[in-house]
mmCIF file of N, CA and C in Angstrom:
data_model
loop_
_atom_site.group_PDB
_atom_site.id
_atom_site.type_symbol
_atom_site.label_atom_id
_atom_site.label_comp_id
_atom_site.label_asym_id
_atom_site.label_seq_id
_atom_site.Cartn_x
_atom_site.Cartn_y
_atom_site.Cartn_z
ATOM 1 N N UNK A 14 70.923 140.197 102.998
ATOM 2 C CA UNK A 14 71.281 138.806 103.111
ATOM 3 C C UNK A 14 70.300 137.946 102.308
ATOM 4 N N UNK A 15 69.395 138.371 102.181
ATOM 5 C CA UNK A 15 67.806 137.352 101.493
ATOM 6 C C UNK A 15 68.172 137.682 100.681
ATOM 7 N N UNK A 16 68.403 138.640 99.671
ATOM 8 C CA UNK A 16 68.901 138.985 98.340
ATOM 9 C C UNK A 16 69.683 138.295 97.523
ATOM 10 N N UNK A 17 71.341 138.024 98.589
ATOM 11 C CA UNK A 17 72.260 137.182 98.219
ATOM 12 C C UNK A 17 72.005 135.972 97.968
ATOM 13 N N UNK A 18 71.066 135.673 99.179
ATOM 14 C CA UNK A 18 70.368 134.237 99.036
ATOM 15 C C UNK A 18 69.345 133.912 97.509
ATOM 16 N N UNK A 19 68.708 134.782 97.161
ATOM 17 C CA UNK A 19 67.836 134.423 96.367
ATOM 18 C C UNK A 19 69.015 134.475 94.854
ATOM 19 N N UNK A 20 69.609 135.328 95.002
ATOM 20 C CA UNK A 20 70.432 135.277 93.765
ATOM 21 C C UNK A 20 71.250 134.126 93.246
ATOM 22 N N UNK A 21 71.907 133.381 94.798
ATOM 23 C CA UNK A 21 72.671 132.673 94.612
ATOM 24 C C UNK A 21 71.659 131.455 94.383
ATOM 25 N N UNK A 22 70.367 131.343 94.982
ATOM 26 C CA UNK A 22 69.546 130.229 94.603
ATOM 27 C C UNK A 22 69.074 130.350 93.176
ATOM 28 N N UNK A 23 68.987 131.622 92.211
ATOM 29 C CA UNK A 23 68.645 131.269 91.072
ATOM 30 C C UNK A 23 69.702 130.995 90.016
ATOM 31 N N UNK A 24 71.022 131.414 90.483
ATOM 32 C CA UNK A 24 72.367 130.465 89.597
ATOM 33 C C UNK A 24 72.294 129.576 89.946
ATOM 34 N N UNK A 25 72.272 128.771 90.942
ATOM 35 C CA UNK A 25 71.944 127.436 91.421
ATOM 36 C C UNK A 25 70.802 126.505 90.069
ATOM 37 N N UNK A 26 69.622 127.228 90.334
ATOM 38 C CA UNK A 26 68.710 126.695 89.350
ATOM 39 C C UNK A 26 69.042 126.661 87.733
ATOM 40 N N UNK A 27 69.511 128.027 87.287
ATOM 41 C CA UNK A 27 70.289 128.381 85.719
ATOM 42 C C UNK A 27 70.720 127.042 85.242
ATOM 43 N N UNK A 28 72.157 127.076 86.554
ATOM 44 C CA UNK A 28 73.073 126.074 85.993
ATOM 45 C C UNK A 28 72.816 124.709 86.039
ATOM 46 N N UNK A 29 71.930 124.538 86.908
ATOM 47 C CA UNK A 29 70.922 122.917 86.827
ATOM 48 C C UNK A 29 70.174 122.817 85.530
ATOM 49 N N UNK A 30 69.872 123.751 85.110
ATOM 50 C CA UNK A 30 68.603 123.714 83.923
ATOM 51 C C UNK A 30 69.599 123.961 82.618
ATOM 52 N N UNK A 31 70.739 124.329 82.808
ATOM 53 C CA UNK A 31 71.364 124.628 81.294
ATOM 54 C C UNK A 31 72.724 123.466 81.099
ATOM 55 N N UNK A 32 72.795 122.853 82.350
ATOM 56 C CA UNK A 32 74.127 121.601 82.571
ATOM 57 C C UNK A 32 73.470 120.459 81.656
ATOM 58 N N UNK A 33 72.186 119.861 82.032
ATOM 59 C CA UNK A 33 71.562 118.660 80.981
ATOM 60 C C UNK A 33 71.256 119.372 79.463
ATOM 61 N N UNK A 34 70.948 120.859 78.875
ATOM 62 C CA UNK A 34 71.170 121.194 77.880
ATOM 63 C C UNK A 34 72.307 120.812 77.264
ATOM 64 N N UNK A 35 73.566 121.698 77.703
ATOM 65 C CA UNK A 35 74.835 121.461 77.427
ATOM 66 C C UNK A 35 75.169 119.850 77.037
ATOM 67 N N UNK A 36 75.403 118.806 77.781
ATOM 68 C CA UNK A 36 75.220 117.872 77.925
ATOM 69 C C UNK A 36 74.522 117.162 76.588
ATOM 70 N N UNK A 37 73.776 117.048 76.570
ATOM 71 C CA UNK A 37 72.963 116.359 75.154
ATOM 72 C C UNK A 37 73.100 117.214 73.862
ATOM 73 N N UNK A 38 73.371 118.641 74.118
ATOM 74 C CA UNK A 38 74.156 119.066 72.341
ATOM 75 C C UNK A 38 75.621 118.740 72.372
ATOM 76 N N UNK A 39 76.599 118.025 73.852
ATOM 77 C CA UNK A 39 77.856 117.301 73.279
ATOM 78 C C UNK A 39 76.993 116.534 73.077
ATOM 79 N N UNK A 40 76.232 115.390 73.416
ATOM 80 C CA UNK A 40 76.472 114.136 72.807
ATOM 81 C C UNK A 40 75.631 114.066 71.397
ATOM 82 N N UNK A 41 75.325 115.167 70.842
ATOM 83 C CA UNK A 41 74.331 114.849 69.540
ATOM 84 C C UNK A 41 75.865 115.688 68.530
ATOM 85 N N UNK A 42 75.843 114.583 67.245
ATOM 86 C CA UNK A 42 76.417 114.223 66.398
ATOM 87 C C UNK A 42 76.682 115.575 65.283
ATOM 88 N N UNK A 43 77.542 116.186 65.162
ATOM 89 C CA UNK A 43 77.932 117.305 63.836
ATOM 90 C C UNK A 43 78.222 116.812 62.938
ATOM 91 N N UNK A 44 77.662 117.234 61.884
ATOM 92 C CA UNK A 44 77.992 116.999 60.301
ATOM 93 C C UNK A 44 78.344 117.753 59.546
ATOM 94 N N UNK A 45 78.909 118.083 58.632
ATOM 95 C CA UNK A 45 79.386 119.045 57.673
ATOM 96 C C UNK A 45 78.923 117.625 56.345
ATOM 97 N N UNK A 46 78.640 118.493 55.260
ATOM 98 C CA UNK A 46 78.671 118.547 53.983
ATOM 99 C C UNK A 46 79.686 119.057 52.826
ATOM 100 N N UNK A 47 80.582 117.998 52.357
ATOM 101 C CA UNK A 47 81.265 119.191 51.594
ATOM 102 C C UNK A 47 81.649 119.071 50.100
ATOM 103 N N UNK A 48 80.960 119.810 49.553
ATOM 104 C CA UNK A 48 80.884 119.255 47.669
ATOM 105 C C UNK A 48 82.101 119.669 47.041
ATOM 106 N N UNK A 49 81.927 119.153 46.252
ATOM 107 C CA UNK A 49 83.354 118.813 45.151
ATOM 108 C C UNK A 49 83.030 118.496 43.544
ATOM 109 N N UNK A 50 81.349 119.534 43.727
ATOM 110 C CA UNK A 50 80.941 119.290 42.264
ATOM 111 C C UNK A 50 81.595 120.460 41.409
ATOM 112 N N UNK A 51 81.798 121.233 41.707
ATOM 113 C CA UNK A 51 82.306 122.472 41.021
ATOM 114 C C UNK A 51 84.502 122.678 40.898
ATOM 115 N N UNK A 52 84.543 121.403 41.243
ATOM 116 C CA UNK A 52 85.947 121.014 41.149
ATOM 117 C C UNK A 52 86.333 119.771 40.445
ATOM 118 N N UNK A 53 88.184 120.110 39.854
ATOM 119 C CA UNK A 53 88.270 119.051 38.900
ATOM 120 C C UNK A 53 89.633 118.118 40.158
ATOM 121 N N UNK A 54 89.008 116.863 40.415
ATOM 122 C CA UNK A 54 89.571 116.159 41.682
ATOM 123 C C UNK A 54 90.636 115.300 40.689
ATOM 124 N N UNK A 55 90.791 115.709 39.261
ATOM 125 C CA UNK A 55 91.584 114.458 39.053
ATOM 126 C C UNK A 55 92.947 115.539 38.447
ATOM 127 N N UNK A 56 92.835 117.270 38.997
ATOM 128 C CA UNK A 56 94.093 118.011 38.926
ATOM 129 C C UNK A 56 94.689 117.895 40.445
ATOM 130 N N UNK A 57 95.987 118.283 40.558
ATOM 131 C CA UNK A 57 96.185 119.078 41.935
ATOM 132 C C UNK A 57 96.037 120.207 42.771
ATOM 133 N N UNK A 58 95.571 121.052 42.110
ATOM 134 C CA UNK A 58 95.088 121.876 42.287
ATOM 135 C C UNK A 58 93.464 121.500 42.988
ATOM 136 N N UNK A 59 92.779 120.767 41.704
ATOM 137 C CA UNK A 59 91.469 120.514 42.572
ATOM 138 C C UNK A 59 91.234 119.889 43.653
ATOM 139 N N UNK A 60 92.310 118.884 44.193
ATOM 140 C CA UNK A 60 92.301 118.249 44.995
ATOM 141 C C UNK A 60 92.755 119.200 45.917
ATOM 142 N N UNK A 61 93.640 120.201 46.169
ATOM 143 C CA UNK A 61 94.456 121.051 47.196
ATOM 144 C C UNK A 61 92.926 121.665 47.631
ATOM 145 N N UNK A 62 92.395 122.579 46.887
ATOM 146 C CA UNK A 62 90.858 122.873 47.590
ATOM 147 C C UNK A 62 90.453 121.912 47.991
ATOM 148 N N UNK A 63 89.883 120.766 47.418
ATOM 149 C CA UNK A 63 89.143 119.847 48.282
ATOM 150 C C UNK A 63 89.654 119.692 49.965
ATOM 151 N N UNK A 64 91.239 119.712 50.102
ATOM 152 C CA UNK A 64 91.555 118.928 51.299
ATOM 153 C C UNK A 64 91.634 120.744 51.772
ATOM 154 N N UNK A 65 91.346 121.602 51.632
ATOM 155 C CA UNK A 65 91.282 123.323 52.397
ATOM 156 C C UNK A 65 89.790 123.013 53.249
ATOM 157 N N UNK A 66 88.517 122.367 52.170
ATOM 158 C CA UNK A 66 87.522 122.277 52.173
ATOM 159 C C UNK A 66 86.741 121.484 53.149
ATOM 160 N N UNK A 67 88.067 120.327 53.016
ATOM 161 C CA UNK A 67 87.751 118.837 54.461
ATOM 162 C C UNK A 67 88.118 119.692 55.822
ATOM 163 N N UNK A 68 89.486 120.071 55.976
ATOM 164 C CA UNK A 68 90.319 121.094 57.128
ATOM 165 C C UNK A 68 89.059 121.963 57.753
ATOM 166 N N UNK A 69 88.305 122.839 56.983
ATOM 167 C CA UNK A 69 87.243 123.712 57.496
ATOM 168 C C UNK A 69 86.341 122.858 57.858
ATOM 169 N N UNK A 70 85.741 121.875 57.313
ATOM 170 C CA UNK A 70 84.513 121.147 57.686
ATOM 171 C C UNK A 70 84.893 120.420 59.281
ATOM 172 N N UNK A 71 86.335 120.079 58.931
ATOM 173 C CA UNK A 71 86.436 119.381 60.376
ATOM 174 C C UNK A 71 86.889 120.527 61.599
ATOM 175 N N UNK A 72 87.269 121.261 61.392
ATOM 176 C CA UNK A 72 87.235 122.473 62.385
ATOM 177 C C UNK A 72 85.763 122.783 63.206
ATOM 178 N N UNK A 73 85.442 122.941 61.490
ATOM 179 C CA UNK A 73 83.449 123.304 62.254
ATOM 180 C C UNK A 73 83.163 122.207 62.616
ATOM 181 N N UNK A 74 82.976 120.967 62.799
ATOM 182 C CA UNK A 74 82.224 119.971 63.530
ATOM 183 C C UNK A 74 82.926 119.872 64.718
ATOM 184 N N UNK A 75 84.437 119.849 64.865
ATOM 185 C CA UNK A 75 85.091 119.455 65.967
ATOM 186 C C UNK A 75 85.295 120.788 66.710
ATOM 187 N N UNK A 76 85.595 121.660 66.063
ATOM 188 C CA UNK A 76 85.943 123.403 66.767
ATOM 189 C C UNK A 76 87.408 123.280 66.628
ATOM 190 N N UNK A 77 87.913 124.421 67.298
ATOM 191 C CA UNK A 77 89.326 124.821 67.235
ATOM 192 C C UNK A 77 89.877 124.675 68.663
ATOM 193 N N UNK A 78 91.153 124.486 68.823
ATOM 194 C CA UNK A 78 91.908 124.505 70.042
ATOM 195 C C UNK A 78 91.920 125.626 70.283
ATOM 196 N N UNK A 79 91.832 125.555 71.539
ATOM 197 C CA UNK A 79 91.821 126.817 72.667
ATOM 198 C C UNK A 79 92.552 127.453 73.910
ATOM 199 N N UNK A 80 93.385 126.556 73.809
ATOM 200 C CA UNK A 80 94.953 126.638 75.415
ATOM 201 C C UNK A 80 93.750 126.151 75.923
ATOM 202 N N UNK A 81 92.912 125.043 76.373
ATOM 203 C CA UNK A 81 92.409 124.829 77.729
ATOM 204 C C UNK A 81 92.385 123.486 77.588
ATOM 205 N N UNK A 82 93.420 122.920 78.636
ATOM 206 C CA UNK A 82 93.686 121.380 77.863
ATOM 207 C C UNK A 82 92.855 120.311 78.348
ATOM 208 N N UNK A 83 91.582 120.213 78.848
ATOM 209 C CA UNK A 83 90.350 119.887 78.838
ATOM 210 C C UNK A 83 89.972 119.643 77.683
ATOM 211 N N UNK A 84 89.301 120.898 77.121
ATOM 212 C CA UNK A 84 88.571 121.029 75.854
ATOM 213 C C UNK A 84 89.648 120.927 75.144
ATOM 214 N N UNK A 85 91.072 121.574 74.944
ATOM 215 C CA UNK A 85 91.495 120.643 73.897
ATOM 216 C C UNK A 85 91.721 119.215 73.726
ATOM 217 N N UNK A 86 91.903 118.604 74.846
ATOM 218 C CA UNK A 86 91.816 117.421 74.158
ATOM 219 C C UNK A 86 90.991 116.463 73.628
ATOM 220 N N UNK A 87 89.717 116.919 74.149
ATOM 221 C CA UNK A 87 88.463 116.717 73.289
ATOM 222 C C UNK A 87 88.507 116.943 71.813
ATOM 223 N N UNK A 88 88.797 118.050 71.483
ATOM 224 C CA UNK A 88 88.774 118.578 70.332
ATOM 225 C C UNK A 88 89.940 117.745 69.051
ATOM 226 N N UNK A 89 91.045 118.134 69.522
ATOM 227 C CA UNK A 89 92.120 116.975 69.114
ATOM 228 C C UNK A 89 91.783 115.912 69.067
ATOM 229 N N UNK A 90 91.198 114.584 69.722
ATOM 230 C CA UNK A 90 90.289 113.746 69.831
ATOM 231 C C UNK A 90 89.658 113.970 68.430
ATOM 232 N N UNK A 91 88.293 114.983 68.430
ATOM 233 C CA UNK A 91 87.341 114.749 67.598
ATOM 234 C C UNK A 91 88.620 115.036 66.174
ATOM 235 N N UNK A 92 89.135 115.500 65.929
ATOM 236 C CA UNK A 92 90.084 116.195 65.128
ATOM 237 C C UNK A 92 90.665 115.099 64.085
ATOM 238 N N UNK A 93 91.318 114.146 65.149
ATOM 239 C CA UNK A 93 91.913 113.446 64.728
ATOM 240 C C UNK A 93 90.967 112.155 63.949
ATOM 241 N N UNK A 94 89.697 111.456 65.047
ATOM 242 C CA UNK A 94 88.585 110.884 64.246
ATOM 243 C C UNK A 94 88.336 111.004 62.966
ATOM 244 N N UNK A 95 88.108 112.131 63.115
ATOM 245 C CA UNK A 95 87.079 113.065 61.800
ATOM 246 C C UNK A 95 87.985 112.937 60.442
ATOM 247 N N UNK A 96 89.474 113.214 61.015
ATOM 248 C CA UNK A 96 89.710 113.612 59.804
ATOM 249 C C UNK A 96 90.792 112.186 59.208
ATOM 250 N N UNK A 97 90.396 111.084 60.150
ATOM 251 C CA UNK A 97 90.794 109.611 59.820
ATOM 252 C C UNK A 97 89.312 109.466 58.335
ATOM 253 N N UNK A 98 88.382 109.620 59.052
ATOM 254 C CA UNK A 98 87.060 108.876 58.189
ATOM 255 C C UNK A 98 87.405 110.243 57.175
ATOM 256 N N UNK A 99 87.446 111.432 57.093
ATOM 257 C CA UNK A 99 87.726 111.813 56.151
ATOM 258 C C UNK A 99 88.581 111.961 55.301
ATOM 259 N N UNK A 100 89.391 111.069 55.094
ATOM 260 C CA UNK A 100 91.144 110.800 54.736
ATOM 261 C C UNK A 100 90.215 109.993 53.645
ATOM 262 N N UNK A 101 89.682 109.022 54.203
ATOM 263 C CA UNK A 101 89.017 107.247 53.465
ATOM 264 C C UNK A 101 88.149 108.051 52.232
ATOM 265 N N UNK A 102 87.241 108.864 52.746
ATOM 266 C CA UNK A 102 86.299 109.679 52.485
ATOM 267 C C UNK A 102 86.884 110.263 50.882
ATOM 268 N N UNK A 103 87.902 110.909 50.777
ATOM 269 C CA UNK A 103 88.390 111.986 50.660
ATOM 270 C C UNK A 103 89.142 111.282 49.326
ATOM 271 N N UNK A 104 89.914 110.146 49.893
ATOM 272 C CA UNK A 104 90.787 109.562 48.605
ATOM 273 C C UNK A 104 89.238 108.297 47.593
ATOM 274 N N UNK A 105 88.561 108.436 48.134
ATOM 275 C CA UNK A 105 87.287 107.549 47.364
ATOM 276 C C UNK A 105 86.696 108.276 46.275
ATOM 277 N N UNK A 106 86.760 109.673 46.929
ATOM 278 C CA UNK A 106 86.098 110.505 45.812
ATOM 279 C C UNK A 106 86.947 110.887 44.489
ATOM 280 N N UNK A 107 88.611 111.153 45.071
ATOM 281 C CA UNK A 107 89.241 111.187 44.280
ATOM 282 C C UNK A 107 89.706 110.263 43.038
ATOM 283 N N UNK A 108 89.711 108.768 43.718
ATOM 284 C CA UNK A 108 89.835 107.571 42.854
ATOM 285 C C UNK A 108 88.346 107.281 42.095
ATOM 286 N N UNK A 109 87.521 107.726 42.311
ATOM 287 C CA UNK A 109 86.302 107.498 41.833
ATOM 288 C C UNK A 109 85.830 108.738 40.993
ATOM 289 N N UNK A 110 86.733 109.711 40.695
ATOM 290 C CA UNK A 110 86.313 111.130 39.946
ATOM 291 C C UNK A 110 85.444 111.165 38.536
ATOM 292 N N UNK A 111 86.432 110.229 38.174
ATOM 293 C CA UNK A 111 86.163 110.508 36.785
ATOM 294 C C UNK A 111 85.004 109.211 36.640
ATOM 295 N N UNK A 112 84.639 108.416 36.816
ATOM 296 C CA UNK A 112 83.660 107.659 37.077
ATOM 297 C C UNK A 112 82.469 108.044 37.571
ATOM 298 N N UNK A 113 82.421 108.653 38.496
ATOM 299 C CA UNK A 113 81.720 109.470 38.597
ATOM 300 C C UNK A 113 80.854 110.926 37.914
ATOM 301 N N UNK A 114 81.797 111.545 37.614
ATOM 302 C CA UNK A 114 81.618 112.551 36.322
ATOM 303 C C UNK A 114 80.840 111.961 34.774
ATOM 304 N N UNK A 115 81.049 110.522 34.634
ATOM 305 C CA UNK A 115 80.631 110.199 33.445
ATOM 306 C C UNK A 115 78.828 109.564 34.017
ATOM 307 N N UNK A 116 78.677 109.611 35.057
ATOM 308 C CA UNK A 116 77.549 108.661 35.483
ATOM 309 C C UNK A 116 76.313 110.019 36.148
ATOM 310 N N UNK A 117 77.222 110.753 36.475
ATOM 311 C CA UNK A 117 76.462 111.904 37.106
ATOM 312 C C UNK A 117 76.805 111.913 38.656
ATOM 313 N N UNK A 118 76.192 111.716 39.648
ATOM 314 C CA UNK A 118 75.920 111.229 41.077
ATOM 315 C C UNK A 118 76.447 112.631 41.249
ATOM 316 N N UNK A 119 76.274 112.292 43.062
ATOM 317 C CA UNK A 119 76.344 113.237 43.996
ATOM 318 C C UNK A 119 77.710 113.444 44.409
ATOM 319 N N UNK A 120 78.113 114.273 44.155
ATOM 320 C CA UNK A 120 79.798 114.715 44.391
ATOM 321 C C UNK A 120 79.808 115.809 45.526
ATOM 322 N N UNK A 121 79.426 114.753 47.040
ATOM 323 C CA UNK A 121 79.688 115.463 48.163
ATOM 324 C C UNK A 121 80.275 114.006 48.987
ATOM 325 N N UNK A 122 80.538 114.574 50.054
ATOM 326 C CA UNK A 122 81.303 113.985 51.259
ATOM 327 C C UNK A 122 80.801 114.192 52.674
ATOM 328 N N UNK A 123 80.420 113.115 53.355
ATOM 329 C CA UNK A 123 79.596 113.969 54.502
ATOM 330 C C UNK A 123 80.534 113.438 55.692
ATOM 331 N N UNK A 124 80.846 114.511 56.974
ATOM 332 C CA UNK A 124 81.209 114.179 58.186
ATOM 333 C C UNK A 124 80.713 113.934 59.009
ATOM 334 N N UNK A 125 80.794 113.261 59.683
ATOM 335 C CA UNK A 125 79.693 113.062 61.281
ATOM 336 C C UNK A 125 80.752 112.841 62.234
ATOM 337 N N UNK A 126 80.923 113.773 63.270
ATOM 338 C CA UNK A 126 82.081 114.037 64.347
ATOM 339 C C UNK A 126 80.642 113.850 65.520
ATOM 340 N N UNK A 127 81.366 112.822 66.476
ATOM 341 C CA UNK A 127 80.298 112.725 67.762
ATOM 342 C C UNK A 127 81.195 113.500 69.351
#
């Protein structure tokens, strides 16, 4: 019986000590990076990778659906955010390609999913 007891008192403690972990890595912010220097954004083709390239980045910051409609709708949520600011994101770089290309700069795109 003391056994059960002590066991069940140290899941007790675990899940106290790993619930405020959990907790503050949701609320801290994912980013993905995703370049578009080694692509030509003003074919269709280059642009079709680019938007393969946004799809993965926002998967990894937001994750994937899972049948658990909790967490999915979190996820869907972040999903849908993410890939609003990366829509804006996404057609800036494209309208700005070749302008870019002649000036040099940084030909990435960054996400931040909270």
């Amino acid at each position: 019986m003391r056994m059960t007891t002590t066991i069940k008192t140290a899941a007790f403690v675990l899940a106290a000590v790993a619930l405020p972990i959990s907790a503050a890595q949701a609320d801290a912010p994912r980013t993905a990076t995703i370049s578009y220097d080694d692509l030509n954004l003003s074919s269709a083709k280059g642009q079709a990778i680019f938007d393969r390239r946004i799809e993965a980045a926002v998967e990894a910051v937001c994750g994937r659906v899972q049948n658990k409609p909790t967490f999915d709708s979190a996820v869907r949520k972040c999903q849908k955010e993410t890939n609003t600011t990366a829509a804006a994101s996404r057609d800036l770089a494209v309208a700005n390609y070749n302008k870019r290309r002649l000036a040099g700069g940084d030909r990435t795109i960054r996400l931040v999913a909270k």
